[in-house]
Coordinates of C-alpha atoms in Angstrom, one line a residue:
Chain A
X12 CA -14.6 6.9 -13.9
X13 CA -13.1 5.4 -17.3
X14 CA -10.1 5.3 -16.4
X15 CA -10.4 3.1 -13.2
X16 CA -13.3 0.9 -15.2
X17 CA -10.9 0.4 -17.8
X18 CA -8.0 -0.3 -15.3
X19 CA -10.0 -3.2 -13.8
X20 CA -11.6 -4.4 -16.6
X21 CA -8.6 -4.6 -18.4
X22 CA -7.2 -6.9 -15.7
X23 CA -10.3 -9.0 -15.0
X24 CA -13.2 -8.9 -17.9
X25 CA -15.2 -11.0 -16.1
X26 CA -15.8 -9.4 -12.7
X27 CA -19.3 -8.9 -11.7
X28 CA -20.8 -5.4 -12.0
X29 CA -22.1 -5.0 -8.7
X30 CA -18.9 -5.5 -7.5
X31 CA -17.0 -3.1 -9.5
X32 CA -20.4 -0.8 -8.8
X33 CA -18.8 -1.3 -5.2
X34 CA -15.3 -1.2 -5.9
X35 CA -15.4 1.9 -7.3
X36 CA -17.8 3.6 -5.2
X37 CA -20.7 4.4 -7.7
X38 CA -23.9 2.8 -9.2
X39 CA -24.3 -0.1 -10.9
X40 CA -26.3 1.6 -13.3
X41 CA -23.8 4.0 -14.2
X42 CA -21.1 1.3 -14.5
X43 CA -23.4 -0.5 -17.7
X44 CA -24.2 3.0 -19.5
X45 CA -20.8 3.9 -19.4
X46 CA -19.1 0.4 -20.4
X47 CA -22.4 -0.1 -23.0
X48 CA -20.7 4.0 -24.0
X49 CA -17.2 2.8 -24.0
X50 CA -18.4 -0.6 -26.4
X51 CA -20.5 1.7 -29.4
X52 CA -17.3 4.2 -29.4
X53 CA -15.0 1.2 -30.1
X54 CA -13.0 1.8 -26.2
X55 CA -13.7 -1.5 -25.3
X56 CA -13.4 -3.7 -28.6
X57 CA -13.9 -7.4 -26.6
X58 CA -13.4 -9.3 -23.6
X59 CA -10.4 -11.9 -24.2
X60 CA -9.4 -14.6 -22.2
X61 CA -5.7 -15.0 -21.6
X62 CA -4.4 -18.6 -22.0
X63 CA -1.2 -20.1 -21.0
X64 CA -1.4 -22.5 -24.3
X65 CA 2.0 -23.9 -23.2
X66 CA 0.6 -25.9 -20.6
X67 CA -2.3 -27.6 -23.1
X68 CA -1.5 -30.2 -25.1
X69 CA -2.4 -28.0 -27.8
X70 CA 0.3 -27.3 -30.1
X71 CA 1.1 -23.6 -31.1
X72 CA 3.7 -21.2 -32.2
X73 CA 3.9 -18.2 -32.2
X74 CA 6.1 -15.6 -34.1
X75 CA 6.9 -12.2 -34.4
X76 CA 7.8 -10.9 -37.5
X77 CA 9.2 -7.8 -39.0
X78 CA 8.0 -6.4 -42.8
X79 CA 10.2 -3.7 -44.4
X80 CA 7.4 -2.4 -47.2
X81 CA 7.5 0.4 -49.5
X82 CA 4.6 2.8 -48.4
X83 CA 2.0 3.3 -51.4
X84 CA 1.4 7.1 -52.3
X85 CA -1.8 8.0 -51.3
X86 CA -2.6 5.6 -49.1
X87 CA 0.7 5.1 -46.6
X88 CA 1.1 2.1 -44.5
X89 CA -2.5 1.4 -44.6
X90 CA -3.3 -0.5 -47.8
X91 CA -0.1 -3.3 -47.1
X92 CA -1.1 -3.6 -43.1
X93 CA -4.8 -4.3 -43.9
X94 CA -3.7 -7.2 -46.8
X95 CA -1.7 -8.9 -43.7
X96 CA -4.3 -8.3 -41.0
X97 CA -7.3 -10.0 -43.4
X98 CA -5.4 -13.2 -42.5
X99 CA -6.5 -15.0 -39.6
X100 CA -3.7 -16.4 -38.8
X101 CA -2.3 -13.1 -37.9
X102 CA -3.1 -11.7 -34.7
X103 CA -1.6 -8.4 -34.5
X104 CA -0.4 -5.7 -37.0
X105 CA 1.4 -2.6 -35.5
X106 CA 3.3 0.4 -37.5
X107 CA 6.7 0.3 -35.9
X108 CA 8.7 3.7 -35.8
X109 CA 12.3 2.5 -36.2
X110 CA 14.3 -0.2 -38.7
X111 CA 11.9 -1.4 -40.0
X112 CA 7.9 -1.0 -40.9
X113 CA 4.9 -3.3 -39.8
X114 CA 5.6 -5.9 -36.7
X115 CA 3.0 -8.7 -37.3
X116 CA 2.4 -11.0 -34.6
X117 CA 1.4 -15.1 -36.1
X118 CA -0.3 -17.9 -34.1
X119 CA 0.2 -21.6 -36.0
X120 CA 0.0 -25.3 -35.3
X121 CA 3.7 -25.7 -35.8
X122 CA 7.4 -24.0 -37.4
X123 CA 6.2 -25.2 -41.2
X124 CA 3.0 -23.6 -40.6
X125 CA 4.5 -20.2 -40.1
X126 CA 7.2 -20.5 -42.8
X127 CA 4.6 -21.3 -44.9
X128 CA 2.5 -18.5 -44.6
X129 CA 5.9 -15.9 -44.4
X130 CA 7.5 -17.7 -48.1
X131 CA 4.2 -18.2 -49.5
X132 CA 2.0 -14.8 -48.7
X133 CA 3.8 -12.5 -46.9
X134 CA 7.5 -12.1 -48.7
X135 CA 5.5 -12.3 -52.4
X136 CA 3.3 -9.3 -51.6
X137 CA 3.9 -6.8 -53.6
X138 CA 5.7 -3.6 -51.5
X139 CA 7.0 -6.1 -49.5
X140 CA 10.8 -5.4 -49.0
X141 CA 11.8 -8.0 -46.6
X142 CA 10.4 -9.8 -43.6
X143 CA 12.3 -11.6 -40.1
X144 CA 10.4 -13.8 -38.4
X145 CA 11.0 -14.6 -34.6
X146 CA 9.6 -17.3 -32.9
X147 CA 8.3 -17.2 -29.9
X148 CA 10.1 -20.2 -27.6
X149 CA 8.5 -18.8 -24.0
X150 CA 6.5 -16.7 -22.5
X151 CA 7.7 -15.0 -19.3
X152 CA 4.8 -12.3 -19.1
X153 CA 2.3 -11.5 -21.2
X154 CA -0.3 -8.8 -20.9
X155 CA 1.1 -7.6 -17.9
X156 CA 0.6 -11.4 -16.3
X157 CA 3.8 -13.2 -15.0
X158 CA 3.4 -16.4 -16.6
X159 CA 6.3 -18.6 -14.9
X160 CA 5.8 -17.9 -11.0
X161 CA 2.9 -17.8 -9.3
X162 CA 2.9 -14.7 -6.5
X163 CA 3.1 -16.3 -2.9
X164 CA 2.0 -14.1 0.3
X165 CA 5.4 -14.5 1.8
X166 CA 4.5 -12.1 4.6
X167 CA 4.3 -12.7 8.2
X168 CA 0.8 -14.0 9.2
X169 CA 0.4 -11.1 11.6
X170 CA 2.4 -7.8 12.3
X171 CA 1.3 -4.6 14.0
Chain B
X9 CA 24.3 -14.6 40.7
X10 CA 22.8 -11.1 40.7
X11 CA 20.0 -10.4 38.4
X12 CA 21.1 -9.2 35.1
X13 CA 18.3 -7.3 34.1
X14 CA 17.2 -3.7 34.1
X15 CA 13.6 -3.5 35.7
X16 CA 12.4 -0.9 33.1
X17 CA 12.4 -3.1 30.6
X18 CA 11.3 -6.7 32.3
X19 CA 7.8 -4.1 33.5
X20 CA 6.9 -3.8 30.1
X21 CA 4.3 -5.6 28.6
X22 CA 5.0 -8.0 25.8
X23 CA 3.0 -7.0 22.5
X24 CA -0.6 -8.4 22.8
X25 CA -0.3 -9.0 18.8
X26 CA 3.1 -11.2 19.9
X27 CA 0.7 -13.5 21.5
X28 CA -1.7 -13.9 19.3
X29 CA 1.0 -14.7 16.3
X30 CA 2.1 -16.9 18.3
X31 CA -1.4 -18.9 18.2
X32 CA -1.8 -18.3 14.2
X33 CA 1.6 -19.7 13.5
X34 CA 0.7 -22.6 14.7
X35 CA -2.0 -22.9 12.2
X36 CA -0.7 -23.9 9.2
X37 CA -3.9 -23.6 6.7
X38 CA -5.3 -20.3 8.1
X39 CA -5.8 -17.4 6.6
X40 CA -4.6 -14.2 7.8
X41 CA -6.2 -10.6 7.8
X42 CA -3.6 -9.4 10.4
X43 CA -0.8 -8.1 8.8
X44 CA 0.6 -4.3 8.8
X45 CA 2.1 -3.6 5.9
X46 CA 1.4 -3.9 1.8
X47 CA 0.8 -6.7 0.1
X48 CA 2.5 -5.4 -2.5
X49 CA 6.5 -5.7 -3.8
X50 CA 8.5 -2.7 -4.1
X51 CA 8.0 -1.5 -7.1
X52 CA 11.0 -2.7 -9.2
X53 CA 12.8 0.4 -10.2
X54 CA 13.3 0.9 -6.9
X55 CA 14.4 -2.9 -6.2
X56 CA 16.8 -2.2 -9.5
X57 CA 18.1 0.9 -7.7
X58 CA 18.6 -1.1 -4.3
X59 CA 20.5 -3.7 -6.5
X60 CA 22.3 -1.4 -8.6
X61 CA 23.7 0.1 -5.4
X62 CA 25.3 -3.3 -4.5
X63 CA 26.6 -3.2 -7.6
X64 CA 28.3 -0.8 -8.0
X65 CA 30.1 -1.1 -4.7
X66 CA 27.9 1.3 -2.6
X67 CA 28.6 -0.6 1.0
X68 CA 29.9 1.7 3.0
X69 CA 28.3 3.9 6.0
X70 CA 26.9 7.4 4.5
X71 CA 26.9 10.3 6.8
X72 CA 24.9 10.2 10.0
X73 CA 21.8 11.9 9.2
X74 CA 21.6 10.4 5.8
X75 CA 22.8 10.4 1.9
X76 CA 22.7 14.3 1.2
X77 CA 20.9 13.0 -2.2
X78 CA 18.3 11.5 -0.4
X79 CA 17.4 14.4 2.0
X80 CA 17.3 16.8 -0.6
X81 CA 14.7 14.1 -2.4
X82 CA 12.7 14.1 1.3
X83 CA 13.1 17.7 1.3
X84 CA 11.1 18.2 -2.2
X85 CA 9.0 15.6 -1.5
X86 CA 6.9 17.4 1.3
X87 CA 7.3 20.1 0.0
X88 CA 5.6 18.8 -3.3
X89 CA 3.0 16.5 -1.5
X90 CA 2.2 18.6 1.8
X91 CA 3.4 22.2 1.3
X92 CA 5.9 21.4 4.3
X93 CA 9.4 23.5 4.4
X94 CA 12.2 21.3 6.1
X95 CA 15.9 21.9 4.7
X96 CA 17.5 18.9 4.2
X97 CA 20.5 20.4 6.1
X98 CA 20.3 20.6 10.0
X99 CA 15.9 19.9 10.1
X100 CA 16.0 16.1 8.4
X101 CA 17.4 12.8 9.7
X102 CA 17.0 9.9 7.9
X103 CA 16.0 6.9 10.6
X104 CA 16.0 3.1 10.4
X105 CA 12.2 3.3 9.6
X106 CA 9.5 5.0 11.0
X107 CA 10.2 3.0 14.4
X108 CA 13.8 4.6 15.3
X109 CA 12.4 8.0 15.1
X110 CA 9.6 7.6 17.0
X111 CA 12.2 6.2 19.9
X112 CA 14.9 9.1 19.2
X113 CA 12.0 11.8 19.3
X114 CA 11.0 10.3 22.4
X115 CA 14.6 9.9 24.2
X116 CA 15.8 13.2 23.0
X117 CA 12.8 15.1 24.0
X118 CA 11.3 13.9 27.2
X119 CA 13.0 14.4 31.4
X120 CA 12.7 11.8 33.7
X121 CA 8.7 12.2 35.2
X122 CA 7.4 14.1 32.1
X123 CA 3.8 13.2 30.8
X124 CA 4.0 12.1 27.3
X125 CA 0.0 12.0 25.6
X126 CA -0.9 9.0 23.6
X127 CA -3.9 8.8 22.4
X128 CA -5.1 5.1 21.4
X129 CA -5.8 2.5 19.9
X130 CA -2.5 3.2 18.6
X131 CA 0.6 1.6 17.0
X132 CA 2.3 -0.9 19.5
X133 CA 5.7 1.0 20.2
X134 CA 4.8 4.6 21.7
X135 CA 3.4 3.3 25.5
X136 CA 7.0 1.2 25.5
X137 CA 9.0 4.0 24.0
X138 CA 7.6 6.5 26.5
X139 CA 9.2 4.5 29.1
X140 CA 12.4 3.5 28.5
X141 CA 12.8 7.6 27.9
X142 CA 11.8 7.9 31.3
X143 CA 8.5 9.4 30.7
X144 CA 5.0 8.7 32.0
X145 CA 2.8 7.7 29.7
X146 CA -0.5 9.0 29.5
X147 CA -2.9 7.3 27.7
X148 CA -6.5 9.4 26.1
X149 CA -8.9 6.8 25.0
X150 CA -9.6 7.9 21.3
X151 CA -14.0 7.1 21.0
X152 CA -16.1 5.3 18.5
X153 CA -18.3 8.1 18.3
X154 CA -15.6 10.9 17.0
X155 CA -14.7 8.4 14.4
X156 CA -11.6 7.6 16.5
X157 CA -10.4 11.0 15.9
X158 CA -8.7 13.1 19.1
X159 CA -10.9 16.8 19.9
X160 CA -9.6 19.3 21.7
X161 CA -11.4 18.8 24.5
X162 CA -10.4 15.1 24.8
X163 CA -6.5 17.1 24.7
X164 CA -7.4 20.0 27.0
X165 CA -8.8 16.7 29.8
X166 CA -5.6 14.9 29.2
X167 CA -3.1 17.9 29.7
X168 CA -1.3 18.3 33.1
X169 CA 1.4 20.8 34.0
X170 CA 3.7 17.9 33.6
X171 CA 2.7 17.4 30.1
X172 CA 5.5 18.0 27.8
X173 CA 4.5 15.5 24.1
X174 CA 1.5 14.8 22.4
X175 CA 2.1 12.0 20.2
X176 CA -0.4 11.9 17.3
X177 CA -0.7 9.0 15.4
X178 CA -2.8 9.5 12.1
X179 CA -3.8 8.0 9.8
X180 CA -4.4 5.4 12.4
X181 CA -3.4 2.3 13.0
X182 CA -5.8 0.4 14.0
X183 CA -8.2 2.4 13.4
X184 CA -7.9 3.9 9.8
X185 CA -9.1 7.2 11.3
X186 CA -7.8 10.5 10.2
X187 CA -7.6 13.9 10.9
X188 CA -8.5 16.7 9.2
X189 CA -7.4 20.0 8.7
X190 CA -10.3 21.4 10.9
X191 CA -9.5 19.1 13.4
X192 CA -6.4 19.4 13.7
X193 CA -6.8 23.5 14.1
X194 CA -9.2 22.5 17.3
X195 CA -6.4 20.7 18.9
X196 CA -3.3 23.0 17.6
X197 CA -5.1 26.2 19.7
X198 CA -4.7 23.7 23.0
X199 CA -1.2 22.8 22.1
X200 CA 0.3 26.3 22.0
X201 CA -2.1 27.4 24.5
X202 CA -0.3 24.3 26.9
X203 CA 3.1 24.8 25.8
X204 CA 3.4 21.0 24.3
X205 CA 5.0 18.9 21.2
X206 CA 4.3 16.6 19.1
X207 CA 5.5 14.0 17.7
X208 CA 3.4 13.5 14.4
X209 CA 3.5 9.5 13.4
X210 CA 2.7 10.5 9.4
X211 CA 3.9 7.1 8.0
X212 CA 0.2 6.5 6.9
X213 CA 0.3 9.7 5.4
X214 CA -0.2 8.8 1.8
X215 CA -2.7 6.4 2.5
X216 CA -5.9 8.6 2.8
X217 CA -9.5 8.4 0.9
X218 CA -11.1 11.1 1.9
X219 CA -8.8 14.7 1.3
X220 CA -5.0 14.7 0.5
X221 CA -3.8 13.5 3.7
X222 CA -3.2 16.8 6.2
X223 CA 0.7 17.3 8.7
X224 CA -0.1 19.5 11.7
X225 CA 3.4 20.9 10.4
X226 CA 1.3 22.8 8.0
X227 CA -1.3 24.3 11.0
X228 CA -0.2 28.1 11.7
X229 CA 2.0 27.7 14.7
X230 CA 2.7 23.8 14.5
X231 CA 6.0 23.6 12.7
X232 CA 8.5 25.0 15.2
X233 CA 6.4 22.3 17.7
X234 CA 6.4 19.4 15.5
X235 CA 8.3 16.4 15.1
X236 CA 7.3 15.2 11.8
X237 CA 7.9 11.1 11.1
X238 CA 7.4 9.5 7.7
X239 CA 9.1 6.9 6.1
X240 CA 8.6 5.0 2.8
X241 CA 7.6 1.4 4.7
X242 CA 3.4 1.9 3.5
X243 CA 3.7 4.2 0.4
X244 CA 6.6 2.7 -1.4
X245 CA 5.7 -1.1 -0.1
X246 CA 8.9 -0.5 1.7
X247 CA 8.7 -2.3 4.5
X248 CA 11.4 -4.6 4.7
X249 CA 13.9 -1.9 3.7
X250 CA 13.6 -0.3 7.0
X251 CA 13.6 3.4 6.1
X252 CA 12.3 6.6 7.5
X253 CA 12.7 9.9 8.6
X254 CA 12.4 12.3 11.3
X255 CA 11.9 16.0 10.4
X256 CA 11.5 19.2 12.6
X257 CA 13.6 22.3 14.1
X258 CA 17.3 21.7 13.7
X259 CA 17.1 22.5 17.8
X260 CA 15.4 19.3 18.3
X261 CA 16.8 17.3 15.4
X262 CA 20.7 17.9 15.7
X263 CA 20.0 16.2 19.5
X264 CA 18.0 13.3 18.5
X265 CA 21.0 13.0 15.3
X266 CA 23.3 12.4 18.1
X267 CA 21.6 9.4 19.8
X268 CA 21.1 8.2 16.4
X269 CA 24.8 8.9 15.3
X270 CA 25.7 6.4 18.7
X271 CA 23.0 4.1 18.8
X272 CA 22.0 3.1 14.9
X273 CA 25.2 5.3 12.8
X274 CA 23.0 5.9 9.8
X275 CA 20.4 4.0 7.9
X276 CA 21.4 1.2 5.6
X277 CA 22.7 2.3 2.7
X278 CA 21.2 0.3 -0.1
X279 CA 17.9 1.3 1.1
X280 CA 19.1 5.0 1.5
X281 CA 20.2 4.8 -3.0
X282 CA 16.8 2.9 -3.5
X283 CA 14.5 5.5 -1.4
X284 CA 16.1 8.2 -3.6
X285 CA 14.6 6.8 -7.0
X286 CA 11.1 6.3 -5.0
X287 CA 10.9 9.7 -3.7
X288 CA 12.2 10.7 -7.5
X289 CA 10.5 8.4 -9.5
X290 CA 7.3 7.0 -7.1
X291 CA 4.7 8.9 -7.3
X292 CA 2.7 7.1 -10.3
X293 CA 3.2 3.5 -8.0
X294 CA 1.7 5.3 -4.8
X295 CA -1.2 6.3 -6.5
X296 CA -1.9 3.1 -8.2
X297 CA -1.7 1.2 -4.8
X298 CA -3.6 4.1 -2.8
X299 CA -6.3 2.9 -5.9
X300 CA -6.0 -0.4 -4.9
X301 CA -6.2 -0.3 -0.9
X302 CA -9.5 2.3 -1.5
X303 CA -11.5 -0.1 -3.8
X304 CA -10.5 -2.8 -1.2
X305 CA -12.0 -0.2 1.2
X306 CA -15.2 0.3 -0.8
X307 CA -15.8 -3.6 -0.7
X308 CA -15.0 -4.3 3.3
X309 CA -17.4 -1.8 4.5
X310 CA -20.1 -2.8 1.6
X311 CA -20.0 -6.3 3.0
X312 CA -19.9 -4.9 6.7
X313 CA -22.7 -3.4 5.8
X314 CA -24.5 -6.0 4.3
X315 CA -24.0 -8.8 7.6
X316 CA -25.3 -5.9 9.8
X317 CA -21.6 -5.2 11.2
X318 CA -21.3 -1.8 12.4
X319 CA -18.5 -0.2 11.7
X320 CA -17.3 3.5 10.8
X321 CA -15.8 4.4 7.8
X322 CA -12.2 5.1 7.8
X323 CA -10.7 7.0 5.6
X324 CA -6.9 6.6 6.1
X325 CA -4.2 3.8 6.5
X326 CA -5.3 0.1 5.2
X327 CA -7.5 -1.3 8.0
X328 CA -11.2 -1.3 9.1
X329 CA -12.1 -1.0 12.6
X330 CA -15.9 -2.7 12.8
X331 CA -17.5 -3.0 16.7
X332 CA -18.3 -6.7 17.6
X333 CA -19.7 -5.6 20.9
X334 CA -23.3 -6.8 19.7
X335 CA -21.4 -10.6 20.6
X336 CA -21.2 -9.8 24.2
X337 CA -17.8 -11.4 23.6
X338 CA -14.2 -9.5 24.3
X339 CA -12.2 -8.6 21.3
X340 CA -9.6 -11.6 22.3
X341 CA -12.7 -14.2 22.5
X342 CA -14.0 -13.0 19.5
X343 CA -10.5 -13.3 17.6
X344 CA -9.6 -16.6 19.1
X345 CA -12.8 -18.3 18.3
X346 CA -12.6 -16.4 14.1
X347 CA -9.3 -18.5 14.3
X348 CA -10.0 -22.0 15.3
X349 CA -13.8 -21.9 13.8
X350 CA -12.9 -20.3 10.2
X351 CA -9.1 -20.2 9.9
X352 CA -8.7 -16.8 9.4
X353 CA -6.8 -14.6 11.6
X354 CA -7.7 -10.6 12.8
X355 CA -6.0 -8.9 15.5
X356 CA -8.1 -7.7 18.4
X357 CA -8.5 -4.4 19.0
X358 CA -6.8 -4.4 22.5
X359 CA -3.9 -5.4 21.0
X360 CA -3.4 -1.6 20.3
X361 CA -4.7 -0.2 23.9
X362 CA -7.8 -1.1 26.3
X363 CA -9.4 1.6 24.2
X364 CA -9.7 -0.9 21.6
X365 CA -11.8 -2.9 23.2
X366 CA -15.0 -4.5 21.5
X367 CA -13.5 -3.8 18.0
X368 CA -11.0 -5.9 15.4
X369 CA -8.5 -4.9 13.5
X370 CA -9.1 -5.9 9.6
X371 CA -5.8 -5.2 7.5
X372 CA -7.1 -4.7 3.5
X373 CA -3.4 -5.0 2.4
X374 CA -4.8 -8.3 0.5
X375 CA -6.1 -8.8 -2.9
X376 CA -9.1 -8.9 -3.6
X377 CA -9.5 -12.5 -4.1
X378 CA -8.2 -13.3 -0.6
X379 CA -10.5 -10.7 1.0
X380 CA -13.9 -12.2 -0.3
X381 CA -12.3 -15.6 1.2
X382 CA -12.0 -14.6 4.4
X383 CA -15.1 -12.0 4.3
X384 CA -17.1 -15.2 3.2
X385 CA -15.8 -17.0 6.3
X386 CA -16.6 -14.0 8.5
X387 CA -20.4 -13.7 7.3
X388 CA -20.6 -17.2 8.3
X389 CA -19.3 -16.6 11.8
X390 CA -21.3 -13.7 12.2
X391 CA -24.4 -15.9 11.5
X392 CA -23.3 -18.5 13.4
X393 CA -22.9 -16.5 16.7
X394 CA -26.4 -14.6 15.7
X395 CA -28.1 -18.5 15.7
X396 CA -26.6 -19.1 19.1
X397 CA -27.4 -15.9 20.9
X398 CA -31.2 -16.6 19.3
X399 CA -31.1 -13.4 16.9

């Protein structure tokens, strides 16, 4: 039953838990213990919203960047990732297998924002080796939601 | 002038659903609950396969009964999925959907005054098939209260000395019924007792909520009687590639090849390369949209249920069945008035036989958000009709 909670939820945080009680073909009660479950052993760590910021008027950039760092004895990767992550302006951390170490995902107002924080705090860290950052300029799909098309029933109105 | 056409074919009657699209196309706004296949795109590795194809220059005719590549994928296929044995050399044909085979089966099969048994409410094209084979059609009225499902003794009534097919069409459309293994033992002791075939309609076949879908290939006895027809139009969201497949004794098959050979040639061949990567490569989409269609399932017959509708639970295929008799209204009435009071468009049920009568034919091959439109427009009917009749 996880699984196919998680699958929904993971598409659509906000649907109502009656209906997923129905949708899945159990109680509703069980849906709450097991999500309230899922929430205290850190499964489910929040309900986003996913936003299409591009057609705000907001402005916001977004960059990817790649950190080549020398990994501490003792402690690894850990100790450099969680100095990034304490930002708030970064969004994601992951260990990368491959050319290079930590892929840190950015969100700021504009180019000098971002350049700012990579000169300033990121390439002066110490272990830091190098960084490339890569701005974002559109988003095509993003958590598994085509951004640029919206789907259209092109289907006959009725077929046997 | 003399009349140029052939008499077989001017006596058949046109598609009641032909009608009825007819009215809903006109309708520009309406919503539509009618349709028969997914609501879903082809998964795109299999698009990127199709495409690939083209690409590299794979336009040519493959062999009659199908890329060898893509029988041997059939071939483990049913084997994997239904424990069924067919060797992709001499027992497999690879059809222009499930539609061809159903005709080839038919042509190559039936003599001129053989009784051909279809049980309905059934898929549009086996009454029509029947008889430009030359058959008689015979039709058993599958019943509300067996859950749409054909017994044995429903068979035994229906069987004549002239009887010579059984055409079985589950998982059902219209109906979403099934059959299950039990059942299908009740009517195989009848069908070797009579000395009949069947053609087994199986294109629902991964579509099933109950057990893991059941062939009557795999009933003790069945195989060496059984046409078996699938096709990748409702599991792979395949519909528009037009591809299917007959299987069955290489006595049976190697004569309906050669109809197909001079009628069709073979299958197209960009949908031939793209079935091979769904059979290969499928499995994990077909169980994320069987997910899908059964959730949709759950939420139909929940909200049936709560507006009092009475219908039976199906378990197979991606439609609900629910009786509208309490309306005093005919399944046409019923449909016609849905449309021009609500906008929303259901097929009645006599659009698949008279059996079908007194019920409506819901497809779930919509998303979610669409259903709880057009379920929100049905309570209101419902109600509506309720007030007038004083309920």
């Amino acid at each position: 039953m996880r699984e196919q909670i998680l699958a929904i939820l993971e598409k659509n945080s906000r649907i109502d838990l009656k209906e997923l009680a129905v949708l899945l073909g159990v109680e509703e009660l069980d849906i709450v213990n097991e999500m309230a479950e899922m929430e205290k052993e850190g499964i489910i760590c929040g309900y986003h919203t996913l936003i299409d910021w591009e057609k705000t008027s907001i402005d916001k950039v977004t960059a990817l960047i790649e950190v080549r760092v020398t990994p501490q004895r003792g402690q690894g990767f850990d100790n450099i990732a969680e100095r990034i992550y304490k930002y708030p302006e970064v969004t994601a951390v992951y260990l990368i297998s491959g050319a290079y170490d930590l892929l840190v995902t950015l969100d700021g107002k504009n180019l000098r924002d971002i350049s700012r924080f990579v000169s300033d705090k990121l390439s002066t860290m110490d272990y830091v080796l190098s960084t490339a950052t890569h701005f974002i300029l559109k988003k095509y799909k993003d958590h598994g939601t085509i951004l640029t098309k919206k789907y259209e029933d092109e289907r006959e109105k009725v077929s046997p | 002038m003399r009349n140029p056409l052939a008499e077989k074919t001017v006596g058949l009657k046109p598609s009641g659903i032909r009608k009825f699209f007819d009215i809903v196309s006109e309708m520009k706004d309406a919503i539509s609950l009618g349709v028969g296949e997914p609501d879903f795109d082809t998964p795109w590795h299999i698009r990127d396969e199709g495409i690939y194809s083209l690409e590299k220059g794979r336009t040519f005719y493959t062999s009659n009964a199908g890329l060898k590549e893509l029988k041997v994928e059939i071939s483990n296929y049913l084997k994997r999925r239904f424990q069924l044995r067919y060797d992709y050399n001499g027992e497999m044909l690879v059809t222009v959907g499930g539609s061809e085979a159903i005709d080839i089966a038919l042509r190559a099969m039936v003599n001129p005054g053989d009784e051909v048994l279809i049980p309905q409410p059934s898929y549009v094209s086996y009454e029509p098939c029947a008889i430009l084979a030359g058959a008689v059609p015979v039709i058993i009225d599958l019943k509300a209260e067996h859950e749409f499902r054909l017994t044995a003794q429903q068979l035994r009534e229906a069987v004549t000395d002239k009887t010579k097919i059984l055409v079985l069409p589950f998982p059902n459309n219209p109906t979403g019924a099934i059959m299950e293994r039990k059942d299908l033992e009740a009517i195989a002791e009848v069908i070797v007792e009579k000395d009949i075939f069947v053609i087994s309609d199986e294109i629902y076949g991964e579509l099933t909520y109950k057990e893991k879908h059941v062939s009557i290939a795999e009933i003790p006895g069945m195989w060496e009687r059984t046409i078996l027809i699938g096709g990748l139009s409702k599991s792979h969201a395949m519909t528009g590639w037009r591809l299917g497949y007959a299987c069955g004794p290489q006595l049976i098959i190697e004569q309906m090849l050669k109809i197909h050979q001079y009628a069709i040639m073979c299958a197209p061949t960009t949908s031939q390369y793209a079935a091979v990567d769904a059979l290969k490569n499928g499995d994990e989409d077909v169980q994320q949209m069987r997910e899908a269609y059964n959730q949709r399932r759950r939420y139909l017959l929940y909200a049936f249920q709560q507006m009092g509708l009475e219908c039976f639970e199906p378990y197979g295929a991606f439609y609900v069945f629910p009786c509208i008799k309490e309306f005093g209204m005919t399944s046409e009435q019923f449909a016609e008035r849905f449309l021009k009071e609500e906008k929303v468009a259901v097929v009645p049920g006599t659009a698949f036989g008279e059996s079908g009568e007194g019920f409506l034919r819901i497809s779930y091959a919509y998303s979610l958000e669409n259903l709880k439109v057009a379920i929100g427009r049905l309570e209101t009917f419902v109600r509506r009709l309720r007030e007038e009749q004083g309920k």
